[in-house]
Amino acid sequence: MTTNKVEKRVLCVGLVCLDCITICDGFPEEDSDQNCLMENTLVYPPNETKHKGTVIFLHGACDTGIGLSDWIAHRLGRSFTFRHLKVVFPTASWYCYSPADGRKSTVWFDFPQGIQYDVLEDRTGMESRVEEISAIIRNEIKNGVPPDKIVLGGLSQGGILGLTVGLKFEHKLAGIFALSSYLPEKSSLLEELTGDKSERQSRAPVYMTHGDKDQLIRLEWGRSTMERLKDLGIPTTFKEYPGLGHDLSKEEIEDLETWILDQIPH
C-alpha cells in the first residue's frame, strides 16, 4: 500500500475511500489481514486543539468501524469526537463465524460453541487480533502519543478484545472500556492475570457498562467479569442501564465520554 493512499484514507473522515474498499473486497488471505484492518480504519482527528491522546474503539461482531461510528452518531445526534483526542475506529478482517453458521464476516474472532459464558475461546483468532490491535497502539506510541494518553475499548465482541489487549499490553494505558461485554469464564486473559498482584495493580482502570435487558450478552456475565477483575486487584467501574438491551443509549455514550475525559483531560 502506498503512502499516498494511507494519507488519503486519514483525510476521508466520516467517509470510506472507494479504492480502500476495492483493495480489501472479498476474503483476504491471512497474511493480508493487517493491511485490510488498516485500510478500513476510520479516523477522526482532534476537533480544535493539538493531538494530546487517542481513543481506539472496536466494533462488535459483523459490524465495521464506520458502522459503529454511524450508530453512535445516530444515538448522540453528533459524531463521537473530542477537542484534543484522535478517535480510531478499526474494522475487523473477514473471519469464519460459528454463530452465523460458519459464514465469513467482519469479526475479531470466533465463538466456536456460540455466545455463552462458559464458551471455549478461539485462541488462535484471539492471538492474531491481539497482535493487530497492539500494533495500532504501538504505532500511536511511535508517533509520539504516550501510552498513558491512549484509551482502548469496544462494544460487545470488541469489548472482549479491548479488555484482552489492554490488560496484556506491555505499557499501562490511560484506560480500557467494554460496553455490553464480558470475559468468558475460561478466558485466557484471566488465566494470565493470576500472576503477581503488584503487576495487576499497575494496570489501566477498566470501565464497563451493560443494559439490564441484554439478551445476547447477559448482564450477569458482565457483572461476573467486573467482580473477577476486582478480585485480581484491577480497578473496575461497572454501570447498569435500566431497560437497555444489546444496544447503545445516548446516556451510556455520554457517560463514556465523561469517563474518557477523566482519563485524558483537555
Short mmCIF file of N, CA and C in Angstrom, two decimals, residues 145-261:
data_model
loop_
_atom_site.label_atom_id
_atom_site.label_comp_id
_atom_site.label_asym_id
_atom_site.label_seq_id
_atom_site.Cartn_x
_atom_site.Cartn_y
_atom_site.Cartn_z
N VAL A 145 2.47 9.60 20.91
CA VAL A 145 1.41 9.58 21.92
C VAL A 145 1.84 8.66 23.07
N PRO A 146 1.99 9.17 24.28
CA PRO A 146 2.39 8.31 25.39
C PRO A 146 1.32 7.25 25.68
N PRO A 147 1.70 6.07 26.16
CA PRO A 147 0.72 5.03 26.48
C PRO A 147 -0.36 5.50 27.45
N ASP A 148 0.03 6.39 28.40
CA ASP A 148 -0.95 6.85 29.38
C ASP A 148 -1.88 7.94 28.83
N LYS A 149 -1.80 8.16 27.50
CA LYS A 149 -2.75 9.05 26.82
C LYS A 149 -3.54 8.27 25.76
N ILE A 150 -3.59 6.97 25.91
CA ILE A 150 -4.32 6.11 24.97
C ILE A 150 -5.39 5.34 25.71
N VAL A 151 -6.63 5.45 25.24
CA VAL A 151 -7.75 4.69 25.77
C VAL A 151 -8.17 3.67 24.72
N LEU A 152 -8.39 2.44 25.16
CA LEU A 152 -8.78 1.35 24.26
C LEU A 152 -10.06 0.71 24.77
N GLY A 153 -10.96 0.38 23.86
CA GLY A 153 -12.16 -0.33 24.30
C GLY A 153 -13.03 -0.72 23.13
N GLY A 154 -14.21 -1.24 23.46
CA GLY A 154 -15.09 -1.66 22.39
C GLY A 154 -16.45 -2.07 22.88
N LEU A 155 -17.27 -2.39 21.90
CA LEU A 155 -18.65 -2.83 22.13
C LEU A 155 -18.75 -4.33 21.90
N SER A 156 -19.41 -5.03 22.82
CA SER A 156 -19.70 -6.45 22.66
C SER A 156 -18.40 -7.24 22.42
N GLN A 157 -18.28 -7.90 21.26
CA GLN A 157 -17.06 -8.66 20.98
C GLN A 157 -15.83 -7.75 20.97
N GLY A 158 -16.01 -6.50 20.52
CA GLY A 158 -14.91 -5.55 20.55
C GLY A 158 -14.46 -5.23 21.97
N GLY A 159 -15.40 -5.30 22.93
CA GLY A 159 -15.05 -5.09 24.33
C GLY A 159 -14.21 -6.23 24.88
N ILE A 160 -14.52 -7.45 24.45
CA ILE A 160 -13.72 -8.61 24.86
C ILE A 160 -12.28 -8.43 24.38
N LEU A 161 -12.15 -8.06 23.11
CA LEU A 161 -10.81 -7.86 22.56
C LEU A 161 -10.11 -6.67 23.22
N GLY A 162 -10.85 -5.59 23.47
CA GLY A 162 -10.26 -4.43 24.12
C GLY A 162 -9.71 -4.76 25.51
N LEU A 163 -10.49 -5.51 26.29
CA LEU A 163 -10.02 -5.93 27.61
C LEU A 163 -8.78 -6.79 27.49
N THR A 164 -8.79 -7.72 26.55
CA THR A 164 -7.67 -8.65 26.40
C THR A 164 -6.40 -7.93 25.98
N VAL A 165 -6.52 -7.05 25.00
CA VAL A 165 -5.33 -6.31 24.55
C VAL A 165 -4.85 -5.36 25.64
N GLY A 166 -5.78 -4.57 26.18
CA GLY A 166 -5.40 -3.53 27.13
C GLY A 166 -4.75 -4.06 28.39
N LEU A 167 -5.26 -5.18 28.90
CA LEU A 167 -4.73 -5.71 30.16
C LEU A 167 -3.48 -6.58 29.95
N LYS A 168 -3.18 -6.91 28.68
CA LYS A 168 -1.96 -7.67 28.38
C LYS A 168 -0.86 -6.77 27.83
N PHE A 169 -1.20 -5.54 27.45
CA PHE A 169 -0.24 -4.70 26.75
C PHE A 169 0.97 -4.39 27.61
N GLU A 170 2.12 -4.21 26.95
CA GLU A 170 3.39 -4.04 27.68
C GLU A 170 3.49 -2.74 28.45
N HIS A 171 2.65 -1.75 28.13
CA HIS A 171 2.63 -0.49 28.86
C HIS A 171 1.24 -0.25 29.44
N LYS A 172 1.18 0.48 30.54
CA LYS A 172 -0.11 0.83 31.14
C LYS A 172 -0.77 1.91 30.30
N LEU A 173 -2.00 1.66 29.87
CA LEU A 173 -2.76 2.62 29.10
C LEU A 173 -3.54 3.56 30.02
N ALA A 174 -4.14 4.59 29.43
CA ALA A 174 -4.93 5.53 30.24
C ALA A 174 -6.19 4.87 30.77
N GLY A 175 -6.77 3.96 30.00
CA GLY A 175 -7.98 3.28 30.44
C GLY A 175 -8.45 2.29 29.40
N ILE A 176 -9.34 1.39 29.84
CA ILE A 176 -9.91 0.36 28.98
C ILE A 176 -11.41 0.33 29.24
N PHE A 177 -12.21 0.29 28.17
CA PHE A 177 -13.66 0.23 28.37
C PHE A 177 -14.27 -0.93 27.60
N ALA A 178 -15.38 -1.44 28.11
CA ALA A 178 -16.08 -2.56 27.50
C ALA A 178 -17.58 -2.33 27.68
N LEU A 179 -18.29 -2.15 26.58
CA LEU A 179 -19.73 -1.87 26.60
C LEU A 179 -20.49 -3.13 26.18
N SER A 180 -21.49 -3.53 26.97
CA SER A 180 -22.28 -4.73 26.67
C SER A 180 -21.35 -5.90 26.38
N SER A 181 -20.42 -6.13 27.27
CA SER A 181 -19.37 -7.10 27.01
C SER A 181 -19.05 -7.91 28.27
N TYR A 182 -18.10 -8.82 28.12
CA TYR A 182 -17.73 -9.70 29.24
C TYR A 182 -16.45 -10.44 28.89
N LEU A 183 -15.91 -11.18 29.83
CA LEU A 183 -14.84 -12.13 29.57
C LEU A 183 -15.38 -13.52 29.87
N PRO A 184 -15.27 -14.46 28.94
CA PRO A 184 -15.75 -15.82 29.20
C PRO A 184 -15.11 -16.43 30.44
N GLU A 185 -15.82 -17.36 31.03
CA GLU A 185 -15.37 -17.98 32.28
C GLU A 185 -13.97 -18.56 32.16
N LYS A 186 -13.63 -19.12 30.98
CA LYS A 186 -12.33 -19.76 30.77
C LYS A 186 -11.40 -18.86 29.96
N SER A 187 -11.56 -17.56 30.12
CA SER A 187 -10.75 -16.60 29.38
C SER A 187 -9.26 -16.80 29.64
N SER A 188 -8.48 -16.84 28.55
CA SER A 188 -7.03 -16.97 28.70
C SER A 188 -6.45 -15.74 29.40
N LEU A 189 -7.09 -14.58 29.21
CA LEU A 189 -6.63 -13.36 29.88
C LEU A 189 -6.71 -13.52 31.39
N LEU A 190 -7.84 -14.01 31.88
CA LEU A 190 -7.99 -14.18 33.33
C LEU A 190 -6.99 -15.19 33.87
N GLU A 191 -6.66 -16.19 33.07
CA GLU A 191 -5.64 -17.15 33.49
C GLU A 191 -4.28 -16.46 33.63
N GLU A 192 -3.97 -15.59 32.67
CA GLU A 192 -2.68 -14.89 32.70
C GLU A 192 -2.59 -13.88 33.83
N LEU A 193 -3.73 -13.34 34.24
CA LEU A 193 -3.73 -12.30 35.27
C LEU A 193 -3.67 -12.86 36.69
N THR A 194 -3.39 -14.13 36.81
CA THR A 194 -3.28 -14.74 38.14
C THR A 194 -1.85 -14.67 38.68
N GLY A 195 -1.00 -13.88 38.02
CA GLY A 195 0.40 -13.74 38.45
C GLY A 195 0.55 -12.79 39.61
N ASP A 196 1.65 -12.05 39.59
CA ASP A 196 1.98 -11.16 40.70
C ASP A 196 0.97 -10.03 40.86
N LYS A 197 0.44 -9.85 42.06
CA LYS A 197 -0.62 -8.86 42.30
C LYS A 197 -0.13 -7.44 42.09
N SER A 198 1.11 -7.16 42.38
CA SER A 198 1.63 -5.81 42.20
C SER A 198 1.59 -5.40 40.74
N GLU A 199 1.80 -6.36 39.83
CA GLU A 199 1.72 -6.07 38.41
C GLU A 199 0.28 -5.75 38.02
N ARG A 200 -0.67 -6.46 38.57
CA ARG A 200 -2.07 -6.23 38.24
C ARG A 200 -2.52 -4.85 38.69
N GLN A 201 -2.06 -4.41 39.84
CA GLN A 201 -2.47 -3.11 40.36
C GLN A 201 -1.92 -1.96 39.54
N SER A 202 -0.91 -2.23 38.72
CA SER A 202 -0.34 -1.18 37.88
C SER A 202 -1.04 -1.11 36.52
N ARG A 203 -2.06 -1.93 36.31
CA ARG A 203 -2.75 -1.94 35.02
C ARG A 203 -3.79 -0.82 34.95
N ALA A 204 -4.21 -0.54 33.72
CA ALA A 204 -5.14 0.56 33.48
C ALA A 204 -6.49 0.31 34.13
N PRO A 205 -7.19 1.37 34.53
CA PRO A 205 -8.55 1.22 35.06
C PRO A 205 -9.50 0.74 33.97
N VAL A 206 -10.48 -0.06 34.37
CA VAL A 206 -11.46 -0.63 33.45
C VAL A 206 -12.82 -0.01 33.71
N TYR A 207 -13.52 0.32 32.63
CA TYR A 207 -14.86 0.90 32.71
C TYR A 207 -15.80 0.02 31.90
N MET A 208 -16.83 -0.52 32.56
CA MET A 208 -17.77 -1.42 31.90
C MET A 208 -19.19 -0.88 32.04
N THR A 209 -19.99 -1.04 30.97
CA THR A 209 -21.41 -0.67 31.02
C THR A 209 -22.23 -1.82 30.45
N HIS A 210 -23.50 -1.90 30.91
CA HIS A 210 -24.34 -3.01 30.46
C HIS A 210 -25.81 -2.65 30.64
N GLY A 211 -26.63 -3.04 29.67
CA GLY A 211 -28.07 -2.89 29.80
C GLY A 211 -28.66 -4.06 30.55
N ASP A 212 -29.65 -3.81 31.40
CA ASP A 212 -30.21 -4.91 32.19
C ASP A 212 -31.19 -5.77 31.39
N LYS A 213 -31.45 -5.40 30.13
CA LYS A 213 -32.32 -6.20 29.27
C LYS A 213 -31.54 -6.85 28.12
N ASP A 214 -30.24 -6.92 28.27
CA ASP A 214 -29.40 -7.51 27.22
C ASP A 214 -29.63 -9.02 27.17
N GLN A 215 -30.15 -9.50 26.05
CA GLN A 215 -30.44 -10.92 25.88
C GLN A 215 -29.34 -11.67 25.13
N LEU A 216 -28.37 -10.95 24.58
CA LEU A 216 -27.28 -11.60 23.86
C LEU A 216 -26.10 -11.87 24.78
N ILE A 217 -25.63 -10.82 25.45
CA ILE A 217 -24.58 -10.96 26.46
C ILE A 217 -25.21 -10.56 27.79
N ARG A 218 -25.45 -11.53 28.60
CA ARG A 218 -26.26 -11.34 29.80
C ARG A 218 -25.60 -10.40 30.80
N LEU A 219 -26.45 -9.63 31.49
CA LEU A 219 -25.97 -8.71 32.50
C LEU A 219 -25.10 -9.41 33.54
N GLU A 220 -25.51 -10.61 33.95
CA GLU A 220 -24.75 -11.32 34.98
C GLU A 220 -23.36 -11.72 34.50
N TRP A 221 -23.17 -11.90 33.19
CA TRP A 221 -21.84 -12.19 32.66
C TRP A 221 -20.94 -10.96 32.82
N GLY A 222 -21.50 -9.80 32.54
CA GLY A 222 -20.74 -8.56 32.73
C GLY A 222 -20.40 -8.33 34.19
N ARG A 223 -21.38 -8.55 35.06
CA ARG A 223 -21.13 -8.39 36.49
C ARG A 223 -20.05 -9.34 36.97
N SER A 224 -20.11 -10.58 36.52
CA SER A 224 -19.11 -11.57 36.93
C SER A 224 -17.72 -11.16 36.49
N THR A 225 -17.61 -10.63 35.28
CA THR A 225 -16.32 -10.15 34.79
C THR A 225 -15.80 -9.03 35.68
N MET A 226 -16.66 -8.08 36.00
CA MET A 226 -16.28 -6.98 36.88
C MET A 226 -15.77 -7.51 38.22
N GLU A 227 -16.48 -8.46 38.80
CA GLU A 227 -16.09 -9.00 40.10
C GLU A 227 -14.75 -9.72 40.02
N ARG A 228 -14.54 -10.45 38.96
CA ARG A 228 -13.29 -11.20 38.81
C ARG A 228 -12.10 -10.26 38.61
N LEU A 229 -12.31 -9.18 37.84
CA LEU A 229 -11.24 -8.21 37.66
C LEU A 229 -10.91 -7.50 38.98
N LYS A 230 -11.95 -7.15 39.72
CA LYS A 230 -11.71 -6.52 41.03
C LYS A 230 -10.98 -7.46 41.97
N ASP A 231 -11.35 -8.74 41.95
CA ASP A 231 -10.67 -9.73 42.79
C ASP A 231 -9.19 -9.85 42.45
N LEU A 232 -8.86 -9.53 41.19
CA LEU A 232 -7.47 -9.57 40.76
C LEU A 232 -6.73 -8.26 41.04
N GLY A 233 -7.42 -7.32 41.68
CA GLY A 233 -6.79 -6.06 42.04
C GLY A 233 -6.82 -5.02 40.94
N ILE A 234 -7.63 -5.23 39.90
CA ILE A 234 -7.72 -4.28 38.79
C ILE A 234 -8.88 -3.33 39.05
N PRO A 235 -8.63 -2.02 39.11
CA PRO A 235 -9.71 -1.06 39.38
C PRO A 235 -10.76 -1.10 38.26
N THR A 236 -12.00 -1.43 38.63
CA THR A 236 -13.05 -1.64 37.63
C THR A 236 -14.33 -0.93 38.06
N THR A 237 -14.89 -0.16 37.16
CA THR A 237 -16.18 0.51 37.36
C THR A 237 -17.22 -0.17 36.48
N PHE A 238 -18.42 -0.40 37.03
CA PHE A 238 -19.48 -1.08 36.27
C PHE A 238 -20.77 -0.28 36.41
N LYS A 239 -21.35 0.12 35.27
CA LYS A 239 -22.59 0.88 35.27
C LYS A 239 -23.68 0.12 34.53
N GLU A 240 -24.88 0.07 35.13
CA GLU A 240 -26.02 -0.61 34.52
C GLU A 240 -27.04 0.41 34.02
N TYR A 241 -27.70 0.08 32.91
CA TYR A 241 -28.68 0.97 32.30
C TYR A 241 -30.03 0.26 32.20
N PRO A 242 -31.00 0.68 33.02
CA PRO A 242 -32.32 0.03 33.04
C PRO A 242 -33.02 0.12 31.69
N GLY A 243 -33.57 -1.00 31.26
CA GLY A 243 -34.35 -1.04 30.02
C GLY A 243 -33.52 -1.16 28.75
N LEU A 244 -32.20 -1.13 28.86
CA LEU A 244 -31.34 -1.19 27.67
C LEU A 244 -31.02 -2.63 27.32
N GLY A 245 -31.20 -3.00 26.05
CA GLY A 245 -30.83 -4.33 25.57
C GLY A 245 -29.40 -4.34 25.07
N HIS A 246 -29.14 -5.19 24.07
CA HIS A 246 -27.79 -5.25 23.48
C HIS A 246 -27.68 -4.11 22.47
N ASP A 247 -27.47 -2.93 23.00
CA ASP A 247 -27.58 -1.71 22.21
C ASP A 247 -26.76 -0.62 22.91
N LEU A 248 -26.76 0.54 22.31
CA LEU A 248 -26.14 1.72 22.91
C LEU A 248 -27.21 2.77 23.15
N SER A 249 -27.10 3.49 24.24
CA SER A 249 -28.02 4.60 24.50
C SER A 249 -27.24 5.90 24.54
N LYS A 250 -27.94 7.01 24.36
CA LYS A 250 -27.30 8.33 24.42
C LYS A 250 -26.66 8.55 25.78
N GLU A 251 -27.38 8.21 26.84
CA GLU A 251 -26.85 8.40 28.19
C GLU A 251 -25.57 7.59 28.39
N GLU A 252 -25.58 6.36 27.92
CA GLU A 252 -24.42 5.49 28.07
C GLU A 252 -23.20 6.06 27.35
N ILE A 253 -23.39 6.54 26.12
CA ILE A 253 -22.27 7.09 25.35
C ILE A 253 -21.76 8.39 25.99
N GLU A 254 -22.68 9.23 26.45
CA GLU A 254 -22.26 10.46 27.12
C GLU A 254 -21.49 10.15 28.40
N ASP A 255 -21.92 9.12 29.14
CA ASP A 255 -21.17 8.71 30.33
C ASP A 255 -19.78 8.21 29.96
N LEU A 256 -19.69 7.50 28.84
CA LEU A 256 -18.38 7.03 28.37
C LEU A 256 -17.49 8.22 28.02
N GLU A 257 -18.03 9.22 27.35
CA GLU A 257 -17.25 10.41 27.01
C GLU A 257 -16.72 11.08 28.28
N THR A 258 -17.56 11.18 29.30
CA THR A 258 -17.13 11.78 30.57
C THR A 258 -15.99 10.99 31.18
N TRP A 259 -16.13 9.67 31.16
CA TRP A 259 -15.07 8.82 31.72
C TRP A 259 -13.77 8.99 30.94
N ILE A 260 -13.85 9.03 29.61
CA ILE A 260 -12.65 9.22 28.79
C ILE A 260 -11.97 10.55 29.13
N LEU A 261 -12.77 11.60 29.29
CA LEU A 261 -12.20 12.90 29.63
C LEU A 261 -11.61 12.92 31.03
#
